[in-house]
Amino acid sequence: KQEVTQIPAALSVPEGENLVLNCSFTDSAIYNLQWFRQDPGKGLTSLLLIQSSQREQTSGRLNASLDKSSGRSTLYIAASQPGDSATYLCAVITGNNRKLIWGLGTSLAVNP
Amino acid sequence: EAGVVQSPRYKIIEKKQPVAFWCNPISGHNTLYWYLQNLGQGPELLIRYENEEAVDDSQLPKDRFSAERLKGVDSTLKIQPAELGDSAVYLCASSLDPTDRGHNEQFFGPGTRLTVL
């Protein structure tokens, strides 16, 4: 059974820092991995999708990497800003049912 | 391009009352998902449609929940009767083609926050 874990559960950093959020999964036979952000009381915004054959994806100040063999993905945020404050969730799809298996998220606070 | 649209954004009802949520996916997306999200948890899939066919409804509590996507575009999720434990955020998502690794990214709507009193 696929399980997704995100560490740390919460993170508080000063503005301008580069930071790394971690996601690990127990079954390496994933279809793809998707990173989302969720603002309080809001829906989920897709940030990056990494297909199983890819090693990384980049969007602006965000870079996500994938190491299937070790069951890990990292989301790198460069030059963090207060507007980056949100909960970041990773989710993987395993198998033919196309069901997203979610981590519990990392709650990020970027302080001015 | 418009994103996934959901209405209403908020709904407060008394227990045992019926409630319905509506979702319009991104144009051209043939797959539509309904999720339930409790506070501090990740979303839980309720039902997945490919066009008008419900291909995964194993997690849908069928005694009180129903869904439809009659023309393969917008969808309605209904609860009748609602219970206190149904209070949650109901999220709708869509993807272009889940069978294509390059086009199975899921895009979410803003959700409907349901409060059952």
PDB file of C-alpha atoms in Angstrom:
ATOM      1  CA  LYS A   1       0.000   0.000   0.000  1.00  0.00           C
ATOM      2  CA  GLN A   2       1.437   3.357  -1.041  1.00  0.00           C
ATOM      3  CA  GLU A   3       2.136   5.811   1.770  1.00  0.00           C
ATOM      4  CA  VAL A   4       3.354   9.372   1.348  1.00  0.00           C
ATOM      5  CA  THR A   5       5.187  11.261   4.070  1.00  0.00           C
ATOM      6  CA  GLN A   6       6.184  14.912   4.136  1.00  0.00           C
ATOM      7  CA  ILE A   7       8.867  16.353   6.362  1.00  0.00           C
ATOM      8  CA  PRO A   8       8.889  18.776   8.072  1.00  0.00           C
ATOM      9  CA  ALA A   9       5.257  19.220   9.056  1.00  0.00           C
ATOM     10  CA  ALA A  10       5.852  22.915   9.596  1.00  0.00           C
ATOM     11  CA  LEU A  11       8.607  25.340   8.666  1.00  0.00           C
ATOM     12  CA  SER A  12       9.182  28.997   9.462  1.00  0.00           C
ATOM     13  CA  VAL A  13      11.911  30.931   7.656  1.00  0.00           C
ATOM     14  CA  PRO A  14      12.923  34.564   7.142  1.00  0.00           C
ATOM     15  CA  GLU A  15      12.256  36.151   3.783  1.00  0.00           C
ATOM     16  CA  GLY A  16      14.938  35.547   1.171  1.00  0.00           C
ATOM     17  CA  GLU A  17      16.018  32.089   2.326  1.00  0.00           C
ATOM     18  CA  ASN A  18      16.285  29.168  -0.043  1.00  0.00           C
ATOM     19  CA  LEU A  19      14.434  26.160   1.329  1.00  0.00           C
ATOM     20  CA  VAL A  20      13.729  22.499   0.647  1.00  0.00           C
ATOM     21  CA  LEU A  21      10.556  20.564   1.316  1.00  0.00           C
ATOM     22  CA  ASN A  22      10.727  16.791   1.381  1.00  0.00           C
ATOM     23  CA  CYS A  23       8.318  14.117   0.224  1.00  0.00           C
ATOM     24  CA  SER A  24       8.887  10.369   0.479  1.00  0.00           C
ATOM     25  CA  PHE A  25       6.812   7.458  -0.788  1.00  0.00           C
ATOM     26  CA  THR A  26       6.972   3.757   0.004  1.00  0.00           C
ATOM     27  CA  ASP A  27       6.190   2.235  -3.424  1.00  0.00           C
ATOM     28  CA  SER A  28       8.635   3.348  -6.103  1.00  0.00           C
ATOM     29  CA  ALA A  29       6.347   2.154  -8.934  1.00  0.00           C
ATOM     30  CA  ILE A  30       4.700   5.543  -9.319  1.00  0.00           C
ATOM     31  CA  TYR A  31       3.047   6.923 -12.405  1.00  0.00           C
ATOM     32  CA  ASN A  32       3.834  10.540 -11.614  1.00  0.00           C
ATOM     33  CA  LEU A  33       4.206  12.941  -8.687  1.00  0.00           C
ATOM     34  CA  GLN A  34       2.501  16.286  -8.296  1.00  0.00           C
ATOM     35  CA  TRP A  35       3.252  19.204  -5.945  1.00  0.00           C
ATOM     36  CA  PHE A  36       0.442  21.506  -4.844  1.00  0.00           C
ATOM     37  CA  ARG A  37       0.073  24.546  -2.635  1.00  0.00           C
ATOM     38  CA  GLN A  38      -2.994  25.276  -0.572  1.00  0.00           C
ATOM     39  CA  ASP A  39      -3.756  28.643   0.974  1.00  0.00           C
ATOM     40  CA  PRO A  40      -6.000  28.774   4.067  1.00  0.00           C
ATOM     41  CA  GLY A  41      -9.630  28.271   3.117  1.00  0.00           C
ATOM     42  CA  LYS A  42      -8.751  27.908  -0.545  1.00  0.00           C
ATOM     43  CA  GLY A  43      -8.519  25.126  -3.069  1.00  0.00           C
ATOM     44  CA  LEU A  44      -5.379  23.415  -4.306  1.00  0.00           C
ATOM     45  CA  THR A  45      -3.081  25.017  -6.846  1.00  0.00           C
ATOM     46  CA  SER A  46      -0.971  22.676  -8.951  1.00  0.00           C
ATOM     47  CA  LEU A  47       2.678  23.747  -8.903  1.00  0.00           C
ATOM     48  CA  LEU A  48       4.591  21.053 -10.741  1.00  0.00           C
ATOM     49  CA  LEU A  49       4.009  17.591 -12.140  1.00  0.00           C
ATOM     50  CA  ILE A  50       6.916  15.187 -12.591  1.00  0.00           C
ATOM     51  CA  GLN A  51       6.370  12.143 -14.726  1.00  0.00           C
ATOM     52  CA  SER A  52       7.947   8.891 -13.585  1.00  0.00           C
ATOM     53  CA  SER A  53      10.526   9.082 -16.375  1.00  0.00           C
ATOM     54  CA  GLN A  54      11.649  12.593 -15.417  1.00  0.00           C
ATOM     55  CA  ARG A  55      14.209  13.672 -12.821  1.00  0.00           C
ATOM     56  CA  GLU A  56      13.102  17.270 -12.265  1.00  0.00           C
ATOM     57  CA  GLN A  57      10.771  20.061 -13.267  1.00  0.00           C
ATOM     58  CA  THR A  58      11.189  23.812 -12.887  1.00  0.00           C
ATOM     59  CA  SER A  59       8.723  26.675 -12.733  1.00  0.00           C
ATOM     60  CA  GLY A  60      10.011  30.106 -11.842  1.00  0.00           C
ATOM     61  CA  ARG A  61      11.576  29.962  -8.384  1.00  0.00           C
ATOM     62  CA  LEU A  62      10.386  26.391  -7.865  1.00  0.00           C
ATOM     63  CA  ASN A  63      12.328  23.265  -8.710  1.00  0.00           C
ATOM     64  CA  ALA A  64      11.068  19.773  -7.983  1.00  0.00           C
ATOM     65  CA  SER A  65      13.245  16.680  -8.221  1.00  0.00           C
ATOM     66  CA  LEU A  66      12.296  13.025  -8.278  1.00  0.00           C
ATOM     67  CA  ASP A  67      14.370  10.001  -7.278  1.00  0.00           C
ATOM     68  CA  LYS A  68      12.134   6.991  -7.790  1.00  0.00           C
ATOM     69  CA  SER A  69      14.668   4.438  -6.624  1.00  0.00           C
ATOM     70  CA  SER A  70      14.932   6.034  -3.203  1.00  0.00           C
ATOM     71  CA  GLY A  71      11.254   7.008  -3.068  1.00  0.00           C
ATOM     72  CA  ARG A  72      11.918  10.700  -2.640  1.00  0.00           C
ATOM     73  CA  SER A  73      11.007  14.042  -4.103  1.00  0.00           C
ATOM     74  CA  THR A  74      12.119  17.486  -3.022  1.00  0.00           C
ATOM     75  CA  LEU A  75      10.610  20.881  -3.725  1.00  0.00           C
ATOM     76  CA  TYR A  76      13.198  23.644  -3.751  1.00  0.00           C
ATOM     77  CA  ILE A  77      11.973  27.219  -3.308  1.00  0.00           C
ATOM     78  CA  ALA A  78      14.528  29.897  -4.112  1.00  0.00           C
ATOM     79  CA  ALA A  79      14.568  33.338  -2.528  1.00  0.00           C
ATOM     80  CA  SER A  80      11.431  32.759  -0.483  1.00  0.00           C
ATOM     81  CA  GLN A  81       8.845  35.533  -0.172  1.00  0.00           C
ATOM     82  CA  PRO A  82       5.994  36.129   2.317  1.00  0.00           C
ATOM     83  CA  GLY A  83       3.565  35.277  -0.498  1.00  0.00           C
ATOM     84  CA  ASP A  84       4.991  31.755  -0.521  1.00  0.00           C
ATOM     85  CA  SER A  85       3.397  31.136   2.874  1.00  0.00           C
ATOM     86  CA  ALA A  86       0.961  28.248   2.417  1.00  0.00           C
ATOM     87  CA  THR A  87       0.688  24.510   2.906  1.00  0.00           C
ATOM     88  CA  TYR A  88       2.584  22.473   0.330  1.00  0.00           C
ATOM     89  CA  LEU A  89       1.329  18.991  -0.484  1.00  0.00           C
ATOM     90  CA  CYS A  90       2.799  16.272  -2.608  1.00  0.00           C
ATOM     91  CA  ALA A  91       0.773  13.474  -4.133  1.00  0.00           C
ATOM     92  CA  VAL A  92       1.678  10.411  -6.172  1.00  0.00           C
ATOM     93  CA  ILE A  93      -0.278   8.299  -8.590  1.00  0.00           C
ATOM     94  CA  THR A  94       0.409   4.572  -8.465  1.00  0.00           C
ATOM     95  CA  GLY A  95      -1.117   2.049 -10.791  1.00  0.00           C
ATOM     96  CA  ASN A  96      -3.999   2.090 -13.166  1.00  0.00           C
ATOM     97  CA  ASN A  97      -6.605   3.654 -10.904  1.00  0.00           C
ATOM     98  CA  ARG A  98      -5.056   7.098 -11.336  1.00  0.00           C
ATOM     99  CA  LYS A  99      -5.789   7.834  -7.677  1.00  0.00           C
ATOM    100  CA  LEU A 100      -3.697  10.506  -5.995  1.00  0.00           C
ATOM    101  CA  ILE A 101      -2.156   9.374  -2.707  1.00  0.00           C
ATOM    102  CA  TRP A 102      -1.468  12.422  -0.572  1.00  0.00           C
ATOM    103  CA  GLY A 103       1.002  13.461   2.058  1.00  0.00           C
ATOM    104  CA  LEU A 104      -0.231  15.569   4.971  1.00  0.00           C
ATOM    105  CA  GLY A 105       1.666  18.614   3.784  1.00  0.00           C
ATOM    106  CA  THR A 106       4.271  21.047   5.029  1.00  0.00           C
ATOM    107  CA  SER A 107       2.950  24.299   6.460  1.00  0.00           C
ATOM    108  CA  LEU A 108       5.350  27.054   5.401  1.00  0.00           C
ATOM    109  CA  ALA A 109       5.557  30.516   6.940  1.00  0.00           C
ATOM    110  CA  VAL A 110       7.901  33.055   5.349  1.00  0.00           C
ATOM    111  CA  ASN A 111       8.431  35.988   7.683  1.00  0.00           C
ATOM    112  CA  PRO A 112       9.113  39.510   6.357  1.00  0.00           C
TER     113      PRO A 112
ATOM    114  CA  GLU B   1      -8.449  29.975 -19.837  1.00  0.00           C
ATOM    115  CA  ALA B   2     -10.962  29.507 -17.016  1.00  0.00           C
ATOM    116  CA  GLY B   3     -10.073  27.044 -14.293  1.00  0.00           C
ATOM    117  CA  VAL B   4     -12.327  24.540 -12.584  1.00  0.00           C
ATOM    118  CA  VAL B   5     -15.465  26.297 -11.411  1.00  0.00           C
ATOM    119  CA  GLN B   6     -17.435  25.208  -8.355  1.00  0.00           C
ATOM    120  CA  SER B   7     -20.558  26.509  -6.693  1.00  0.00           C
ATOM    121  CA  PRO B   8     -21.592  27.344  -4.132  1.00  0.00           C
ATOM    122  CA  ARG B   9     -18.409  28.318  -2.300  1.00  0.00           C
ATOM    123  CA  TYR B  10     -20.046  27.941   1.091  1.00  0.00           C
ATOM    124  CA  LYS B  11     -23.121  26.082   2.293  1.00  0.00           C
ATOM    125  CA  ILE B  12     -24.634  25.812   5.757  1.00  0.00           C
ATOM    126  CA  ILE B  13     -27.470  23.367   6.280  1.00  0.00           C
ATOM    127  CA  GLU B  14     -29.142  21.517   9.094  1.00  0.00           C
ATOM    128  CA  LYS B  15     -28.644  17.781   9.434  1.00  0.00           C
ATOM    129  CA  LYS B  16     -31.006  15.572   7.457  1.00  0.00           C
ATOM    130  CA  GLN B  17     -31.364  18.240   4.774  1.00  0.00           C
ATOM    131  CA  PRO B  18     -30.253  17.590   1.191  1.00  0.00           C
ATOM    132  CA  VAL B  19     -27.411  19.532  -0.449  1.00  0.00           C
ATOM    133  CA  ALA B  20     -25.934  19.642  -3.923  1.00  0.00           C
ATOM    134  CA  PHE B  21     -22.619  20.870  -5.291  1.00  0.00           C
ATOM    135  CA  TRP B  22     -21.882  21.781  -8.881  1.00  0.00           C
ATOM    136  CA  CYS B  23     -18.632  21.618 -10.830  1.00  0.00           C
ATOM    137  CA  ASN B  24     -17.631  22.730 -14.311  1.00  0.00           C
ATOM    138  CA  PRO B  25     -14.225  21.341 -15.307  1.00  0.00           C
ATOM    139  CA  ILE B  26     -11.629  22.960 -17.517  1.00  0.00           C
ATOM    140  CA  SER B  27     -12.819  22.929 -21.130  1.00  0.00           C
ATOM    141  CA  GLY B  28     -11.700  19.803 -22.947  1.00  0.00           C
ATOM    142  CA  HIS B  29     -10.809  17.837 -19.808  1.00  0.00           C
ATOM    143  CA  ASN B  30     -12.461  14.462 -20.061  1.00  0.00           C
ATOM    144  CA  THR B  31     -11.731  13.309 -16.519  1.00  0.00           C
ATOM    145  CA  LEU B  32     -13.484  14.801 -13.494  1.00  0.00           C
ATOM    146  CA  TYR B  33     -12.876  14.013  -9.838  1.00  0.00           C
ATOM    147  CA  TRP B  34     -14.793  14.748  -6.651  1.00  0.00           C
ATOM    148  CA  TYR B  35     -12.782  14.827  -3.424  1.00  0.00           C
ATOM    149  CA  LEU B  36     -13.600  15.396   0.225  1.00  0.00           C
ATOM    150  CA  GLN B  37     -11.063  17.205   2.406  1.00  0.00           C
ATOM    151  CA  ASN B  38     -11.169  17.387   6.190  1.00  0.00           C
ATOM    152  CA  LEU B  39      -9.121  19.958   8.078  1.00  0.00           C
ATOM    153  CA  GLY B  40      -5.453  19.040   8.217  1.00  0.00           C
ATOM    154  CA  GLN B  41      -5.865  16.084   5.899  1.00  0.00           C
ATOM    155  CA  GLY B  42      -5.192  15.427   2.264  1.00  0.00           C
ATOM    156  CA  PRO B  43      -8.132  15.134  -0.130  1.00  0.00           C
ATOM    157  CA  GLU B  44      -9.930  11.780  -0.313  1.00  0.00           C
ATOM    158  CA  LEU B  45     -11.280  10.677  -3.664  1.00  0.00           C
ATOM    159  CA  LEU B  46     -15.033  10.126  -3.742  1.00  0.00           C
ATOM    160  CA  ILE B  47     -15.606   9.462  -7.434  1.00  0.00           C
ATOM    161  CA  ARG B  48     -13.798   9.736 -10.756  1.00  0.00           C
ATOM    162  CA  TYR B  49     -15.488  10.161 -14.125  1.00  0.00           C
ATOM    163  CA  GLU B  50     -14.031   9.569 -17.537  1.00  0.00           C
ATOM    164  CA  ASN B  51     -16.422  11.439 -19.793  1.00  0.00           C
ATOM    165  CA  GLU B  52     -19.875  10.460 -18.488  1.00  0.00           C
ATOM    166  CA  GLU B  53     -18.790   7.125 -17.009  1.00  0.00           C
ATOM    167  CA  ALA B  54     -18.054   6.740 -13.300  1.00  0.00           C
ATOM    168  CA  VAL B  55     -14.909   4.586 -13.447  1.00  0.00           C
ATOM    169  CA  ASP B  56     -14.068   4.672  -9.731  1.00  0.00           C
ATOM    170  CA  ASP B  57     -16.773   5.228  -7.121  1.00  0.00           C
ATOM    171  CA  SER B  58     -15.474   2.741  -4.576  1.00  0.00           C
ATOM    172  CA  GLN B  59     -15.086   5.428  -1.886  1.00  0.00           C
ATOM    173  CA  LEU B  60     -18.472   7.060  -2.433  1.00  0.00           C
ATOM    174  CA  PRO B  61     -20.930   6.355   0.440  1.00  0.00           C
ATOM    175  CA  LYS B  62     -23.729   5.319  -1.828  1.00  0.00           C
ATOM    176  CA  ASP B  63     -26.394   5.223   0.852  1.00  0.00           C
ATOM    177  CA  ARG B  64     -26.452   9.018   0.990  1.00  0.00           C
ATOM    178  CA  PHE B  65     -24.133  10.332  -1.717  1.00  0.00           C
ATOM    179  CA  SER B  66     -24.832  10.404  -5.432  1.00  0.00           C
ATOM    180  CA  ALA B  67     -23.177  12.038  -8.399  1.00  0.00           C
ATOM    181  CA  GLU B  68     -23.857  12.529 -12.056  1.00  0.00           C
ATOM    182  CA  ARG B  69     -22.118  13.818 -15.143  1.00  0.00           C
ATOM    183  CA  LEU B  70     -24.806  13.369 -17.734  1.00  0.00           C
ATOM    184  CA  LYS B  71     -23.235  15.026 -20.774  1.00  0.00           C
ATOM    185  CA  GLY B  72     -19.633  14.362 -19.864  1.00  0.00           C
ATOM    186  CA  VAL B  73     -18.972  18.000 -18.981  1.00  0.00           C
ATOM    187  CA  ASP B  74     -20.242  19.501 -15.725  1.00  0.00           C
ATOM    188  CA  SER B  75     -21.120  17.390 -12.722  1.00  0.00           C
ATOM    189  CA  THR B  76     -23.275  17.476  -9.618  1.00  0.00           C
ATOM    190  CA  LEU B  77     -22.564  15.810  -6.269  1.00  0.00           C
ATOM    191  CA  LYS B  78     -25.502  15.354  -3.927  1.00  0.00           C
ATOM    192  CA  ILE B  79     -25.846  14.360  -0.281  1.00  0.00           C
ATOM    193  CA  GLN B  80     -29.229  13.288   1.024  1.00  0.00           C
ATOM    194  CA  PRO B  81     -29.691  13.347   3.937  1.00  0.00           C
ATOM    195  CA  ALA B  82     -26.671  15.234   5.256  1.00  0.00           C
ATOM    196  CA  GLU B  83     -25.111  14.213   8.575  1.00  0.00           C
ATOM    197  CA  LEU B  84     -22.966  16.195  10.996  1.00  0.00           C
ATOM    198  CA  GLY B  85     -19.878  14.238   9.916  1.00  0.00           C
ATOM    199  CA  ASP B  86     -20.292  15.407   6.330  1.00  0.00           C
ATOM    200  CA  SER B  87     -18.967  18.852   7.255  1.00  0.00           C
ATOM    201  CA  ALA B  88     -15.862  19.257   5.104  1.00  0.00           C
ATOM    202  CA  VAL B  89     -14.590  20.912   1.949  1.00  0.00           C
ATOM    203  CA  TYR B  90     -15.747  19.254  -1.261  1.00  0.00           C
ATOM    204  CA  LEU B  91     -13.259  19.693  -4.063  1.00  0.00           C
ATOM    205  CA  CYS B  92     -13.683  19.099  -7.760  1.00  0.00           C
ATOM    206  CA  ALA B  93     -10.728  18.510 -10.067  1.00  0.00           C
ATOM    207  CA  SER B  94     -10.213  17.741 -13.727  1.00  0.00           C
ATOM    208  CA  SER B  95      -7.470  16.401 -15.952  1.00  0.00           C
ATOM    209  CA  LEU B  96      -7.054  16.224 -19.687  1.00  0.00           C
ATOM    210  CA  ASP B  97      -6.323  12.522 -20.154  1.00  0.00           C
ATOM    211  CA  PRO B  98      -5.265  10.369 -17.209  1.00  0.00           C
ATOM    212  CA  THR B  99      -3.966   7.655 -19.498  1.00  0.00           C
ATOM    213  CA  ASP B 100      -1.383  10.009 -20.994  1.00  0.00           C
ATOM    214  CA  ARG B 101       1.496  10.646 -18.595  1.00  0.00           C
ATOM    215  CA  GLY B 102       2.002  14.085 -20.084  1.00  0.00           C
ATOM    216  CA  HIS B 103      -1.620  15.134 -19.652  1.00  0.00           C
ATOM    217  CA  ASN B 104      -2.781  13.719 -16.349  1.00  0.00           C
ATOM    218  CA  GLU B 105      -2.011  16.718 -14.171  1.00  0.00           C
ATOM    219  CA  GLN B 106      -5.005  17.399 -11.947  1.00  0.00           C
ATOM    220  CA  PHE B 107      -6.336  20.940 -11.597  1.00  0.00           C
ATOM    221  CA  PHE B 108      -8.569  21.781  -8.652  1.00  0.00           C
ATOM    222  CA  GLY B 109     -11.440  24.142  -8.142  1.00  0.00           C
ATOM    223  CA  PRO B 110     -11.769  26.402  -5.062  1.00  0.00           C
ATOM    224  CA  GLY B 111     -14.029  23.915  -3.284  1.00  0.00           C
ATOM    225  CA  THR B 112     -17.326  24.124  -1.458  1.00  0.00           C
ATOM    226  CA  ARG B 113     -17.112  24.400   2.312  1.00  0.00           C
ATOM    227  CA  LEU B 114     -20.063  22.521   3.798  1.00  0.00           C
ATOM    228  CA  THR B 115     -21.166  23.018   7.384  1.00  0.00           C
ATOM    229  CA  VAL B 116     -23.857  20.709   8.732  1.00  0.00           C
ATOM    230  CA  LEU B 117     -25.493  21.939  11.943  1.00  0.00           C
TER     231      LEU B 117
END
